PDB file of C-alpha atoms in Angstrom:
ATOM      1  CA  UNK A   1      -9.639 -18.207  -6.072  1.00 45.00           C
ATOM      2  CA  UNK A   2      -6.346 -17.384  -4.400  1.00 56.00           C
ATOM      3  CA  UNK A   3      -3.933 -20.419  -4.184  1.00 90.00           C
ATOM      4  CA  UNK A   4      -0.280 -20.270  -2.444  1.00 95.00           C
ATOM      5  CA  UNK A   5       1.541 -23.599  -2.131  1.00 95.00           C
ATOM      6  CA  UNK A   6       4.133 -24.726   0.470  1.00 96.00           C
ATOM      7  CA  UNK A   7       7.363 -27.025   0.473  1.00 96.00           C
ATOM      8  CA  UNK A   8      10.243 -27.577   2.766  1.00 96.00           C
ATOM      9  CA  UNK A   9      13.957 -27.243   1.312  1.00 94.00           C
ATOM     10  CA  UNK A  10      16.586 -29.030   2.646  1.00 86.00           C
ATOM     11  CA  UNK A  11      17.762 -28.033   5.343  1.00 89.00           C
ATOM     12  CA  UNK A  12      14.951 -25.980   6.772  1.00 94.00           C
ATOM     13  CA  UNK A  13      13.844 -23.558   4.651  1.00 97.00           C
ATOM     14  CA  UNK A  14       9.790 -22.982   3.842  1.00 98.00           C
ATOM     15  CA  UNK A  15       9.788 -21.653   0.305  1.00 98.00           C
ATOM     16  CA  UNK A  16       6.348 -20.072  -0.084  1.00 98.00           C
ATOM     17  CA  UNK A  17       4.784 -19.689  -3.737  1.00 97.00           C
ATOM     18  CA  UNK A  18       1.434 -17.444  -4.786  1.00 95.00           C
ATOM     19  CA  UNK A  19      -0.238 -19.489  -7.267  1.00 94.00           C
ATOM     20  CA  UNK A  20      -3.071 -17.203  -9.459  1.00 90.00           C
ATOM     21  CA  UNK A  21      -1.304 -16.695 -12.562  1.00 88.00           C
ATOM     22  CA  UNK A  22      -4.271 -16.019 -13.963  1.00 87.00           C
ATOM     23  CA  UNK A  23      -5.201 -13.084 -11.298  1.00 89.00           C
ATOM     24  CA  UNK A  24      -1.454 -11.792 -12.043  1.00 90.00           C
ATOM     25  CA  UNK A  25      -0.800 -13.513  -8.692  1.00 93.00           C
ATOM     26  CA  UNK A  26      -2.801 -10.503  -7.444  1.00 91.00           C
ATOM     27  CA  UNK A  27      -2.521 -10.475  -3.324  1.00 91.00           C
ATOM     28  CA  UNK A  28      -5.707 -10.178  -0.904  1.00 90.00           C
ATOM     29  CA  UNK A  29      -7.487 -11.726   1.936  1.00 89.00           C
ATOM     30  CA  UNK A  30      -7.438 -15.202   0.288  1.00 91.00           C
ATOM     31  CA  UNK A  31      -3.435 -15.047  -0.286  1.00 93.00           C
ATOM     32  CA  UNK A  32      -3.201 -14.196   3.283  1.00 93.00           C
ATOM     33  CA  UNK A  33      -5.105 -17.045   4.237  1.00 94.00           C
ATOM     34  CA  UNK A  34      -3.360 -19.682   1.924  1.00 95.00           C
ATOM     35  CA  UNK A  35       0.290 -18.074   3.359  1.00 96.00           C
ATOM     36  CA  UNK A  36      -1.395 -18.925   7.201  1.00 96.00           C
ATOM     37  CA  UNK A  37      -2.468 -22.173   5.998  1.00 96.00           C
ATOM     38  CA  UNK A  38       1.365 -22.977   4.870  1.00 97.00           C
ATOM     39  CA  UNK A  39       2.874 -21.699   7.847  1.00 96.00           C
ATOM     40  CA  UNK A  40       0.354 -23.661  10.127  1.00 96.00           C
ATOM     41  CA  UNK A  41       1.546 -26.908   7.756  1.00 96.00           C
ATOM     42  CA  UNK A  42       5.024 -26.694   8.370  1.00 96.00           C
ATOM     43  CA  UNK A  43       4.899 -25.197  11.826  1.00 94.00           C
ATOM     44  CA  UNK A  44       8.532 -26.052  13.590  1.00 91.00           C
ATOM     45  CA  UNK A  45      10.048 -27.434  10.521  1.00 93.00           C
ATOM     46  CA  UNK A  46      11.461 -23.893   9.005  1.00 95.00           C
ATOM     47  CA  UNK A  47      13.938 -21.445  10.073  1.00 94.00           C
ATOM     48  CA  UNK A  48      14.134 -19.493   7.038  1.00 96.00           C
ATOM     49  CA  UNK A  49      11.419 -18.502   4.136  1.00 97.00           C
ATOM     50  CA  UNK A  50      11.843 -17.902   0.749  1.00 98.00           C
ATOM     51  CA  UNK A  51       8.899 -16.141  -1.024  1.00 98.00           C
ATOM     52  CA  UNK A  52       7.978 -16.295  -4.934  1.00 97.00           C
ATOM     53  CA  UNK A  53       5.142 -16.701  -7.475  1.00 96.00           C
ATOM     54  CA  UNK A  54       4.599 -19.124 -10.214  1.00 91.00           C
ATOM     55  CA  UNK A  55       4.308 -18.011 -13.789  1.00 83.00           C
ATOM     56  CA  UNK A  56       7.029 -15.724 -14.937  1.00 78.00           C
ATOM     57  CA  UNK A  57       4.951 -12.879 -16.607  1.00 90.00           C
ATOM     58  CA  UNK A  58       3.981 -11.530 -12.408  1.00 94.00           C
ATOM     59  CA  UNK A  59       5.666 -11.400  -9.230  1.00 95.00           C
ATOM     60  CA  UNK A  60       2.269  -9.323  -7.969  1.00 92.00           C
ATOM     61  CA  UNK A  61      -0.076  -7.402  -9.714  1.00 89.00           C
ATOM     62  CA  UNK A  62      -0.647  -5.837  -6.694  1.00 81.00           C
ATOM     63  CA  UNK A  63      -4.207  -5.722  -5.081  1.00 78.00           C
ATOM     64  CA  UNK A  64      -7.084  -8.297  -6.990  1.00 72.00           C
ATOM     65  CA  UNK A  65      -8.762  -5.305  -8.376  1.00 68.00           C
ATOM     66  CA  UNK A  66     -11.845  -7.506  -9.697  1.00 76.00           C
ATOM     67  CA  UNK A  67     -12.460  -8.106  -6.182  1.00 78.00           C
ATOM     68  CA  UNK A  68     -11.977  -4.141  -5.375  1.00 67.00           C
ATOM     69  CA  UNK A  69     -14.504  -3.062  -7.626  1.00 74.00           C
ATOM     70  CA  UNK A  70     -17.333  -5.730  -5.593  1.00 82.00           C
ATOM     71  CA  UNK A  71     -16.907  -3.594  -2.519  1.00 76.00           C
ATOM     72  CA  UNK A  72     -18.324  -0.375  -1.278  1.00 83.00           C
ATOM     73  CA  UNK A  73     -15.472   1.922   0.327  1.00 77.00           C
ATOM     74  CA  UNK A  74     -16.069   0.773   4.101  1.00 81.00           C
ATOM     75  CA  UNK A  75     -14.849  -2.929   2.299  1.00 79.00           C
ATOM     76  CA  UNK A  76     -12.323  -1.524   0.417  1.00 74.00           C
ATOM     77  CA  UNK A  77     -10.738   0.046   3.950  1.00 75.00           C
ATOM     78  CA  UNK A  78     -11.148  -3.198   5.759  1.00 84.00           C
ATOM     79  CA  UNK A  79      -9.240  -5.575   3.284  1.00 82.00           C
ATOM     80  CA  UNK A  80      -5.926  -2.787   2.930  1.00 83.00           C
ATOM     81  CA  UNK A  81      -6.214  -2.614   6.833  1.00 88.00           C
ATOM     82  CA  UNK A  82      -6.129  -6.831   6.894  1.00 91.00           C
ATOM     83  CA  UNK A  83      -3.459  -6.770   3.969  1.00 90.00           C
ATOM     84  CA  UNK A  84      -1.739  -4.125   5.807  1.00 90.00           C
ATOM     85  CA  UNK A  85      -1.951  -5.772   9.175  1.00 92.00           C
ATOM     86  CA  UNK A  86      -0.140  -9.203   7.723  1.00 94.00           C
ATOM     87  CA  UNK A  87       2.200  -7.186   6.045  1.00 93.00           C
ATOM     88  CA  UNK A  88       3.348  -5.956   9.020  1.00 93.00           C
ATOM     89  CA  UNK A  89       3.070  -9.285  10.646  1.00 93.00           C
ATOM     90  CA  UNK A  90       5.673 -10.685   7.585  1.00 94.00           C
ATOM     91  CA  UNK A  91       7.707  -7.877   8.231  1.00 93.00           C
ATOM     92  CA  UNK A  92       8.085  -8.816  11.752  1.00 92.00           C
ATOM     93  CA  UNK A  93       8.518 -12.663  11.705  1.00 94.00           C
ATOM     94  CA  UNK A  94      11.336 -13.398  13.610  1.00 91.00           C
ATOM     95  CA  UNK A  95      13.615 -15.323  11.215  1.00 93.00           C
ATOM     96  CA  UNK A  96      15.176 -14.474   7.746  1.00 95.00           C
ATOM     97  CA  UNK A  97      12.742 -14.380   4.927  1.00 97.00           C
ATOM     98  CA  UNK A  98      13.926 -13.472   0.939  1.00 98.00           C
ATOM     99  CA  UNK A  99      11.798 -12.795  -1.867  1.00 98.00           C
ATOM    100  CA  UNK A 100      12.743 -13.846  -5.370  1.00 98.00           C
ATOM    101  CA  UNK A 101      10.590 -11.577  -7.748  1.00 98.00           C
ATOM    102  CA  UNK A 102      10.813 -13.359 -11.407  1.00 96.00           C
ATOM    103  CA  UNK A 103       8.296 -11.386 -13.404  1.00 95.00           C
ATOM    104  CA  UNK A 104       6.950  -7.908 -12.987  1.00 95.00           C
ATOM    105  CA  UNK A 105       5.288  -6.849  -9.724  1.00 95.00           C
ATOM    106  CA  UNK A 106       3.281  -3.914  -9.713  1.00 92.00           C
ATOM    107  CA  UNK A 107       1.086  -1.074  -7.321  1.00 87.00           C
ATOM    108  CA  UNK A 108       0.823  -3.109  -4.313  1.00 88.00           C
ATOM    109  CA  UNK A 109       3.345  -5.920  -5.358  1.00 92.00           C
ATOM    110  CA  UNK A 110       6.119  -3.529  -4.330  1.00 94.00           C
ATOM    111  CA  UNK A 111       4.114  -2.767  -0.619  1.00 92.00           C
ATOM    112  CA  UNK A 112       4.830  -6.351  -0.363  1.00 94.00           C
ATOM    113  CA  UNK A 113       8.142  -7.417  -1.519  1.00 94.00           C
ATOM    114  CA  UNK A 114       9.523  -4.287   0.733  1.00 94.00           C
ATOM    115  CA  UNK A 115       8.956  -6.172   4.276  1.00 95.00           C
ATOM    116  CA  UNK A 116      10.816  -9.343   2.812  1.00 96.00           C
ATOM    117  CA  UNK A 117      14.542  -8.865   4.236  1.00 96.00           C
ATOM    118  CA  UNK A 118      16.125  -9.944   1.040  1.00 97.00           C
ATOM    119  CA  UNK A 119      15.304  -9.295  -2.375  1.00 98.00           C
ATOM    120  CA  UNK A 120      16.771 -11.053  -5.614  1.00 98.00           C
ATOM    121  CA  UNK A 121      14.844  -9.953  -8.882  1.00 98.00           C
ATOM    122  CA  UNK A 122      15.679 -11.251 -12.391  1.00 97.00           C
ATOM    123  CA  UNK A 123      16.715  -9.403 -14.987  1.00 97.00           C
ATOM    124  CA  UNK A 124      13.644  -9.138 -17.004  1.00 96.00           C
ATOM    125  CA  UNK A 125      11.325  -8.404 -14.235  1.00 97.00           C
ATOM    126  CA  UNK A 126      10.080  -4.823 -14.129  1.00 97.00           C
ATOM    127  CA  UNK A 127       8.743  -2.888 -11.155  1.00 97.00           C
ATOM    128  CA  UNK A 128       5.652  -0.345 -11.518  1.00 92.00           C
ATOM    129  CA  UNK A 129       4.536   2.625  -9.224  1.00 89.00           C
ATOM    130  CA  UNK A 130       0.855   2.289 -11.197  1.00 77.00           C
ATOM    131  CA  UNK A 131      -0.870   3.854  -8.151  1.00 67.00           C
ATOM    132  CA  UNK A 132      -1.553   7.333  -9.812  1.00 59.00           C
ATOM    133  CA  UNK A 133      -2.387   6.043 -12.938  1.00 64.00           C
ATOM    134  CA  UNK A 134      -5.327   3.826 -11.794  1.00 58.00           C
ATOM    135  CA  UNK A 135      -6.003   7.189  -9.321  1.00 54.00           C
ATOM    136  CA  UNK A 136      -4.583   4.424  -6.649  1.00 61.00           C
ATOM    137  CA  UNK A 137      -2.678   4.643  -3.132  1.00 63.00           C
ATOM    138  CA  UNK A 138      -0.413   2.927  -1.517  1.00 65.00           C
ATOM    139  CA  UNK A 139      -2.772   1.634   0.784  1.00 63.00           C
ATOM    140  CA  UNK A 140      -0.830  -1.482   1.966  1.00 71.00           C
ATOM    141  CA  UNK A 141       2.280   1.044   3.692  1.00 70.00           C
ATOM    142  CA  UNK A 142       4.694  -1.849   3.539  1.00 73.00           C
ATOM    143  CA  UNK A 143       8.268  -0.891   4.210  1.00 84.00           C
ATOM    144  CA  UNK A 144       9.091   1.592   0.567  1.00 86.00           C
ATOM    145  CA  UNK A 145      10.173   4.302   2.981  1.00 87.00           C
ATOM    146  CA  UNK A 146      13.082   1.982   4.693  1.00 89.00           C
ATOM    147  CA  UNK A 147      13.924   0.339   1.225  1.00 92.00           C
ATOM    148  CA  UNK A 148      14.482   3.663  -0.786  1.00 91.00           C
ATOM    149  CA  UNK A 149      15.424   7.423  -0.121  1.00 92.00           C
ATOM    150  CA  UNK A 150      12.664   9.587   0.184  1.00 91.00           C
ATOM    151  CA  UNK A 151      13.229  11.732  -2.891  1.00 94.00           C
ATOM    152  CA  UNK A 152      13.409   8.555  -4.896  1.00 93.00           C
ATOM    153  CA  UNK A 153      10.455   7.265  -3.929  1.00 90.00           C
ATOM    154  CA  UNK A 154       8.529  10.162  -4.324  1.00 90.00           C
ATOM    155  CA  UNK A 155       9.944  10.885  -7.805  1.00 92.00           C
ATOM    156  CA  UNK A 156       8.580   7.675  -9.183  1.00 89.00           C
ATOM    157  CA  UNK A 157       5.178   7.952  -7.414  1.00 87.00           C
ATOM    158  CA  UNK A 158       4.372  10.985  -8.890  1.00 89.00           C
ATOM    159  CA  UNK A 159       6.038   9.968 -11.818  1.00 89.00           C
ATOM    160  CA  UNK A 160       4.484   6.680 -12.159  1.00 87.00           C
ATOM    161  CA  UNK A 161       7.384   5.274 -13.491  1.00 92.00           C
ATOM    162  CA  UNK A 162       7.947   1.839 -14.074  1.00 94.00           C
ATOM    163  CA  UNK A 163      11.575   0.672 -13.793  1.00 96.00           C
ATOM    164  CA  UNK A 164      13.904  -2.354 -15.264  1.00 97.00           C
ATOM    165  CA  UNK A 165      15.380  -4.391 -12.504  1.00 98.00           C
ATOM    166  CA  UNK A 166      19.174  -2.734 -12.556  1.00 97.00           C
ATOM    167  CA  UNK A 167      17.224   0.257 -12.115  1.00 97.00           C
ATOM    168  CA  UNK A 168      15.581  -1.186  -8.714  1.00 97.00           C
ATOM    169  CA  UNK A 169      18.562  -2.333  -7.581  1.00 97.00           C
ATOM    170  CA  UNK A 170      20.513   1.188  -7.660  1.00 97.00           C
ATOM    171  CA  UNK A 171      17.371   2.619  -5.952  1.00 96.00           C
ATOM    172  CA  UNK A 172      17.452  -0.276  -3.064  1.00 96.00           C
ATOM    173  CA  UNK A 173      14.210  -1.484  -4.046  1.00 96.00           C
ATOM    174  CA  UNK A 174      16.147  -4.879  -4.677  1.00 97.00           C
ATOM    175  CA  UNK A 175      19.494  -6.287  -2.806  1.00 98.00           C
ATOM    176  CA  UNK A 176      20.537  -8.076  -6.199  1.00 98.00           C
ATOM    177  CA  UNK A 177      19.550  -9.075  -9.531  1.00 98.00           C
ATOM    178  CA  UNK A 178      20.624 -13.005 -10.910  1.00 98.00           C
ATOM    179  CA  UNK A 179      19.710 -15.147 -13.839  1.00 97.00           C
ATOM    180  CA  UNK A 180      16.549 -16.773 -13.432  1.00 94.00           C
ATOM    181  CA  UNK A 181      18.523 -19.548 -13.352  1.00 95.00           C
ATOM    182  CA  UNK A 182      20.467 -19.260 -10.428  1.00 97.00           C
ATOM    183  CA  UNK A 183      17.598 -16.597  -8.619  1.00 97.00           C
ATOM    184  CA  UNK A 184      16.948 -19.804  -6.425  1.00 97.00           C
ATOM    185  CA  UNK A 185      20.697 -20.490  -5.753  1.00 97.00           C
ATOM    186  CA  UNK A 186      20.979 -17.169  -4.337  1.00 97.00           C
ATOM    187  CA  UNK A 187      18.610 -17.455  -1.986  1.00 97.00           C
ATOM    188  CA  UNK A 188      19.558 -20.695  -0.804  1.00 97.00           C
ATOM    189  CA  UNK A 189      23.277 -19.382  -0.555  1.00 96.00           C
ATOM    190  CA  UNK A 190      21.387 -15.713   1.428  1.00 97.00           C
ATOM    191  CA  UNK A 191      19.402 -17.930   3.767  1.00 96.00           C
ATOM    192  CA  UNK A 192      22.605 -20.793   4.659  1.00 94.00           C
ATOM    193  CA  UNK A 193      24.580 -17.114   5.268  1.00 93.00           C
ATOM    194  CA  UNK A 194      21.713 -15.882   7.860  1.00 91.00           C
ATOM    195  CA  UNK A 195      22.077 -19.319   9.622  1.00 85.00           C
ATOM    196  CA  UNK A 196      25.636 -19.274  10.428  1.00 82.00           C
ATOM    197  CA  UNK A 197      25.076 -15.918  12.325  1.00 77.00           C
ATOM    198  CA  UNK A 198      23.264 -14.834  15.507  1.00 73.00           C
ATOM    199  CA  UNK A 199      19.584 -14.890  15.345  1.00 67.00           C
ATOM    200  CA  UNK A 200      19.526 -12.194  17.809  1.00 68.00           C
ATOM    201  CA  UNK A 201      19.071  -9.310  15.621  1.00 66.00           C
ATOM    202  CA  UNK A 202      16.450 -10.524  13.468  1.00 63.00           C
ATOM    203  CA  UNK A 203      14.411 -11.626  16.296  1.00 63.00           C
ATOM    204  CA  UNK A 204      15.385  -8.122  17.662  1.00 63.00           C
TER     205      UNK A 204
END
């Protein structure tokens, strides 16, 4: 059962949290629903939203394969197209949003930290293109193509490679790594930055 949890920070921020440990904070339909739920919640009481998981072994284990293997392939299409539908929708909310990605996120996971505007990873987090190795796509799109260069991307696709954290940062997958400690600092400090400027092109 997918379970995402919602709270207000001072002043106005919605910090957002995925909740399965046990699924590896895997994302499907039933994340997307719990997010909606949240945002329905706090409706007019955020400006900015900060986006993490609980449990520090996974950030996102990318799509709930248990539920994957249930469906037939016309099922299988229809949940990435709904998972790849919201993502765009995320990607296209018009207010800052930051991800803080404390454990490792993997496949899919990186389809959806890429629409988030801002990412902070910690140092031991580690980021995997597992795609080809589970014979996988990346079904979700996301935004990979804006976050790194081409050639990069493409070199640890077909490589499957899974990288440390100061790796994903050089590539752009990431816009900073910080202590676990202060990840949450950070984002506080990102999002109070956003607020002093124009909203204009963000909403743009």
């Amino acid at each position: 059962m997918g379970k995402v949890k919602g709270q207000i920070l001072a002043p106005h921020w919605l910090v957002v949290t995925l909740d399965s440990p046990e699924s590896g904070n895997a994302f499907s339909e039933e994340e997307i629903s719990g997010i909606e739920e949240v945002f329905e919640r706090y409706k007019g009481n955020y400006k900015g939203i900060i986006f993490k998981s609980e449990g520090r072994r996974f950030f996102c284990s990318g799509g709930n394969l248990k539920k994957y293997r249930k469906m037939n392939r016309k099922q299988g299409l229809k949940a990435n197209r709904v998972i790849r539908s919201y993502l765009r929708t995320l990607d296209l909310l018009k207010i800052p949003t930051v991800a803080i990605v404390d454990g490792d996120c993997y496949g899919g996971g990186l389809e959806l930290l890429s629409v988030f505007d801002h990412v902070i990873a910690t140092p031991q987090s580690f980021f995997g293109f597992w795609q080809r190795k589970i014979s996988l796509t990346f079904g979700w799109e996301g935004r990979l193509k804006q976050r790194m260069a081409e050639q990069a991307l493409r070199s640890c696709s077909l490589g499957a490679r899974t990288l440390p954290a100061s790796t994903a940062l050089r590539l752009g997958l990431v816009d900073e790594v910080a202590p676990r400690s202060f990840a949450m600092e950070r984002a506080l400090h990102w999002l109070n930055q956003q607020s002093r400027l124009s909203s204009y092109p963000v909403e743009f």
